[in-house]
PDB file of C-alpha atoms in Angstrom:
ATOM      1  CA  MET E   1      51.290 -66.184 -18.597  1.00 40.00           C
ATOM      2  CA  PHE E   2      49.944 -64.763 -15.229  1.00 40.00           C
ATOM      3  CA  ILE E   3      47.908 -66.168 -12.979  1.00 38.00           C
ATOM      4  CA  ILE E   4      45.560 -64.084 -11.474  1.00 44.00           C
ATOM      5  CA  GLN E   5      44.611 -64.639  -7.946  1.00 48.00           C
ATOM      6  CA  ALA E   6      41.129 -64.192  -7.325  1.00 72.00           C
ATOM      7  CA  ILE E   7      40.039 -61.816  -4.222  1.00 89.00           C
ATOM      8  CA  HIS E   8      38.152 -63.644  -1.350  1.00 93.00           C
ATOM      9  CA  TYR E   9      36.156 -62.068   1.395  1.00 97.00           C
ATOM     10  CA  ASN E  10      34.976 -64.789   3.446  1.00 97.00           C
ATOM     11  CA  ASN E  11      35.607 -64.588   7.084  1.00 97.00           C
ATOM     12  CA  LYS E  12      37.338 -61.171   6.652  1.00 97.00           C
ATOM     13  CA  THR E  13      36.728 -58.538   9.465  1.00 98.00           C
ATOM     14  CA  PHE E  14      37.402 -54.936   8.234  1.00 98.00           C
ATOM     15  CA  VAL E  15      36.995 -51.580  10.355  1.00 98.00           C
ATOM     16  CA  SER E  16      36.612 -47.950   8.870  1.00 97.00           C
ATOM     17  CA  ILE E  17      39.540 -45.687   8.887  1.00 97.00           C
ATOM     18  CA  GLU E  18      38.213 -43.142   7.181  1.00 97.00           C
ATOM     19  CA  ASN E  19      34.413 -41.669   6.183  1.00 98.00           C
ATOM     20  CA  THR E  20      33.025 -38.384   4.719  1.00 97.00           C
ATOM     21  CA  SER E  21      31.270 -36.315   7.036  1.00 97.00           C
ATOM     22  CA  ASN E  22      27.595 -37.329   5.925  1.00 97.00           C
ATOM     23  CA  GLY E  23      28.542 -41.096   6.771  1.00 97.00           C
ATOM     24  CA  GLU E  24      27.292 -42.859   9.933  1.00 97.00           C
ATOM     25  CA  VAL E  25      29.952 -45.726   9.926  1.00 97.00           C
ATOM     26  CA  SER E  26      32.868 -44.553  12.091  1.00 97.00           C
ATOM     27  CA  ARG E  27      36.476 -46.122  13.376  1.00 97.00           C
ATOM     28  CA  GLU E  28      34.250 -48.335  15.722  1.00 98.00           C
ATOM     29  CA  THR E  29      32.411 -49.913  13.311  1.00 98.00           C
ATOM     30  CA  ILE E  30      33.061 -53.264  12.877  1.00 98.00           C
ATOM     31  CA  PHE E  31      32.398 -55.568   9.595  1.00 98.00           C
ATOM     32  CA  HIS E  32      32.418 -59.317   9.670  1.00 98.00           C
ATOM     33  CA  TYR E  33      32.268 -60.413   6.033  1.00 98.00           C
ATOM     34  CA  LYS E  34      30.912 -63.948   4.138  1.00 98.00           C
ATOM     35  CA  GLN E  35      31.172 -65.052   0.565  1.00 97.00           C
ATOM     36  CA  GLN E  36      30.138 -68.117  -1.385  1.00 95.00           C
ATOM     37  CA  ASP E  37      30.869 -67.770  -5.086  1.00 93.00           C
ATOM     38  CA  HIS E  38      30.454 -64.028  -6.521  1.00 94.00           C
ATOM     39  CA  PHE E  39      27.721 -63.439  -3.368  1.00 96.00           C
ATOM     40  CA  VAL E  40      29.183 -61.494  -0.653  1.00 97.00           C
ATOM     41  CA  TRP E  41      27.603 -60.332   2.514  1.00 98.00           C
ATOM     42  CA  ALA E  42      28.164 -58.829   6.111  1.00 98.00           C
ATOM     43  CA  ASP E  43      26.845 -57.676   9.326  1.00 98.00           C
ATOM     44  CA  TYR E  44      28.121 -54.201  10.908  1.00 98.00           C
ATOM     45  CA  SER E  45      27.642 -52.928  14.062  1.00 98.00           C
ATOM     46  CA  GLY E  46      29.459 -50.296  16.370  1.00 98.00           C
ATOM     47  CA  GLY E  47      29.902 -46.488  16.750  1.00 96.00           C
ATOM     48  CA  GLY E  48      26.826 -44.877  15.723  1.00 95.00           C
ATOM     49  CA  ILE E  49      25.080 -48.080  14.617  1.00 98.00           C
ATOM     50  CA  LEU E  50      23.190 -50.393  16.335  1.00 98.00           C
ATOM     51  CA  LEU E  51      22.885 -53.488  13.781  1.00 98.00           C
ATOM     52  CA  GLY E  52      23.560 -53.239  10.039  1.00 98.00           C
ATOM     53  CA  HIS E  53      23.752 -55.901   6.639  1.00 98.00           C
ATOM     54  CA  LEU E  54      25.158 -55.400   3.807  1.00 98.00           C
ATOM     55  CA  ILE E  55      24.885 -57.818   0.458  1.00 98.00           C
ATOM     56  CA  GLY E  56      26.673 -57.766  -2.644  1.00 97.00           C
ATOM     57  CA  VAL E  57      28.086 -59.473  -5.768  1.00 97.00           C
ATOM     58  CA  VAL E  58      32.286 -59.150  -6.386  1.00 96.00           C
ATOM     59  CA  ASP E  59      33.739 -59.574 -10.215  1.00 94.00           C
ATOM     60  CA  GLU E  60      36.531 -61.065 -11.489  1.00 91.00           C
ATOM     61  CA  ARG E  61      38.735 -58.501 -10.038  1.00 93.00           C
ATOM     62  CA  GLY E  62      37.423 -58.482  -6.064  1.00 95.00           C
ATOM     63  CA  THR E  63      35.425 -55.254  -6.849  1.00 96.00           C
ATOM     64  CA  LEU E  64      31.972 -55.065  -4.633  1.00 97.00           C
ATOM     65  CA  GLU E  65      28.707 -54.084  -5.761  1.00 98.00           C
ATOM     66  CA  MET E  66      26.594 -53.754  -2.532  1.00 98.00           C
ATOM     67  CA  ARG E  67      23.541 -52.716  -0.884  1.00 98.00           C
ATOM     68  CA  TYR E  68      23.185 -51.965   2.673  1.00 98.00           C
ATOM     69  CA  HIS E  69      20.925 -51.121   5.559  1.00 98.00           C
ATOM     70  CA  HIS E  70      21.611 -50.586   9.302  1.00 98.00           C
ATOM     71  CA  ILE E  71      19.423 -49.281  12.605  1.00 98.00           C
ATOM     72  CA  ASN E  72      21.437 -45.821  13.994  1.00 98.00           C
ATOM     73  CA  GLU E  73      21.412 -45.102  17.210  1.00 97.00           C
ATOM     74  CA  ALA E  74      18.569 -42.885  16.777  1.00 97.00           C
ATOM     75  CA  GLY E  75      16.795 -45.761  16.066  1.00 98.00           C
ATOM     76  CA  GLU E  76      15.986 -44.534  12.189  1.00 98.00           C
ATOM     77  CA  LEU E  77      16.320 -47.175   9.353  1.00 98.00           C
ATOM     78  CA  MET E  78      19.261 -46.041   6.738  1.00 98.00           C
ATOM     79  CA  THR E  79      19.467 -47.110   3.540  1.00 98.00           C
ATOM     80  CA  GLY E  80      22.106 -47.075   0.551  1.00 98.00           C
ATOM     81  CA  GLU E  81      24.517 -48.946  -1.989  1.00 98.00           C
ATOM     82  CA  CYS E  82      28.142 -48.892  -2.388  1.00 98.00           C
ATOM     83  CA  THR E  83      31.180 -49.659  -4.819  1.00 98.00           C
ATOM     84  CA  SER E  84      34.160 -50.878  -3.247  1.00 98.00           C
ATOM     85  CA  ILE E  85      37.273 -51.603  -4.954  1.00 98.00           C
ATOM     86  CA  PRO E  86      40.370 -53.385  -3.483  1.00 97.00           C
ATOM     87  CA  GLU E  87      43.708 -52.658  -2.745  1.00 97.00           C
ATOM     88  CA  ILE E  88      46.122 -55.682  -1.513  1.00 95.00           C
ATOM     89  CA  LEU E  89      48.421 -53.950   1.359  1.00 95.00           C
ATOM     90  CA  SER E  90      52.367 -54.830   1.412  1.00 95.00           C
ATOM     91  CA  ASP E  91      51.090 -57.055   4.460  1.00 94.00           C
ATOM     92  CA  GLY E  92      48.538 -58.982   2.498  1.00 93.00           C
ATOM     93  CA  ARG E  93      45.572 -56.998   4.071  1.00 96.00           C
ATOM     94  CA  MET E  94      42.875 -55.408   1.876  1.00 97.00           C
ATOM     95  CA  ARG E  95      42.328 -51.874   1.995  1.00 98.00           C
ATOM     96  CA  LEU E  96      38.773 -51.051   0.264  1.00 98.00           C
ATOM     97  CA  TYR E  97      38.041 -47.419  -1.752  1.00 98.00           C
ATOM     98  CA  GLU E  98      34.154 -47.241  -1.291  1.00 98.00           C
ATOM     99  CA  SER E  99      31.978 -44.746  -3.060  1.00 98.00           C
ATOM    100  CA  TRP E 100      28.554 -44.685  -1.600  1.00 98.00           C
ATOM    101  CA  GLN E 101      25.252 -42.902  -1.902  1.00 98.00           C
ATOM    102  CA  TRP E 102      22.524 -43.161   0.877  1.00 98.00           C
ATOM    103  CA  THR E 103      18.902 -44.410  -1.095  1.00 98.00           C
ATOM    104  CA  CYS E 104      17.311 -43.020   1.881  1.00 97.00           C
ATOM    105  CA  LYS E 105      16.718 -39.006   3.873  1.00 95.00           C
ATOM    106  CA  ASP E 106      18.856 -36.555   1.359  1.00 97.00           C
ATOM    107  CA  GLN E 107      20.257 -39.264  -1.024  1.00 98.00           C
ATOM    108  CA  SER E 108      23.865 -37.601  -0.398  1.00 98.00           C
ATOM    109  CA  LYS E 109      27.213 -39.438  -1.566  1.00 98.00           C
ATOM    110  CA  GLY E 110      29.993 -40.429   0.162  1.00 98.00           C
ATOM    111  CA  GLN E 111      33.515 -42.310   0.469  1.00 98.00           C
ATOM    112  CA  SER E 112      35.025 -44.363   2.674  1.00 98.00           C
ATOM    113  CA  ILE E 113      37.857 -46.757   3.085  1.00 98.00           C
ATOM    114  CA  VAL E 114      38.041 -49.824   5.541  1.00 98.00           C
ATOM    115  CA  GLU E 115      40.824 -51.806   5.923  1.00 98.00           C
ATOM    116  CA  GLU E 116      40.787 -55.795   7.097  1.00 98.00           C
ATOM    117  CA  VAL E 117      41.889 -56.547  10.561  1.00 97.00           C
ATOM    118  CA  LYS E 118      45.297 -58.145  11.143  1.00 86.00           C
ATOM    119  CA  GLU E 119      44.679 -61.611  12.371  1.00 75.00           C
ATOM    120  CA  GLU E 120      46.996 -62.179  15.835  1.00 65.00           C
TER     121      GLU E 120
END
């Protein structure tokens, strides 16, 4: 019998390492995650984002279904939805492969990757 260790996001910090051109998250954007039971939320800012929040649920595989909103440097309120699939890296950190779509403006879709920041 295999024991599956649940992926947990509480007190994890992530940074963007890749994003499609229609996204606003950059390498300067920092995400601070919290988790309670199957509920996940985060605050994020940096780069072109002044203030952002996300809220979501996590399943038994660690996949996140989220909704997000932020205010960019132009003062625009941006909203969207995202599915993030985790990968555990060889050093134990997480990498999230994200498929997202704006729910405002042009409704375009994109892909991004964020990685957990290694604690010093």
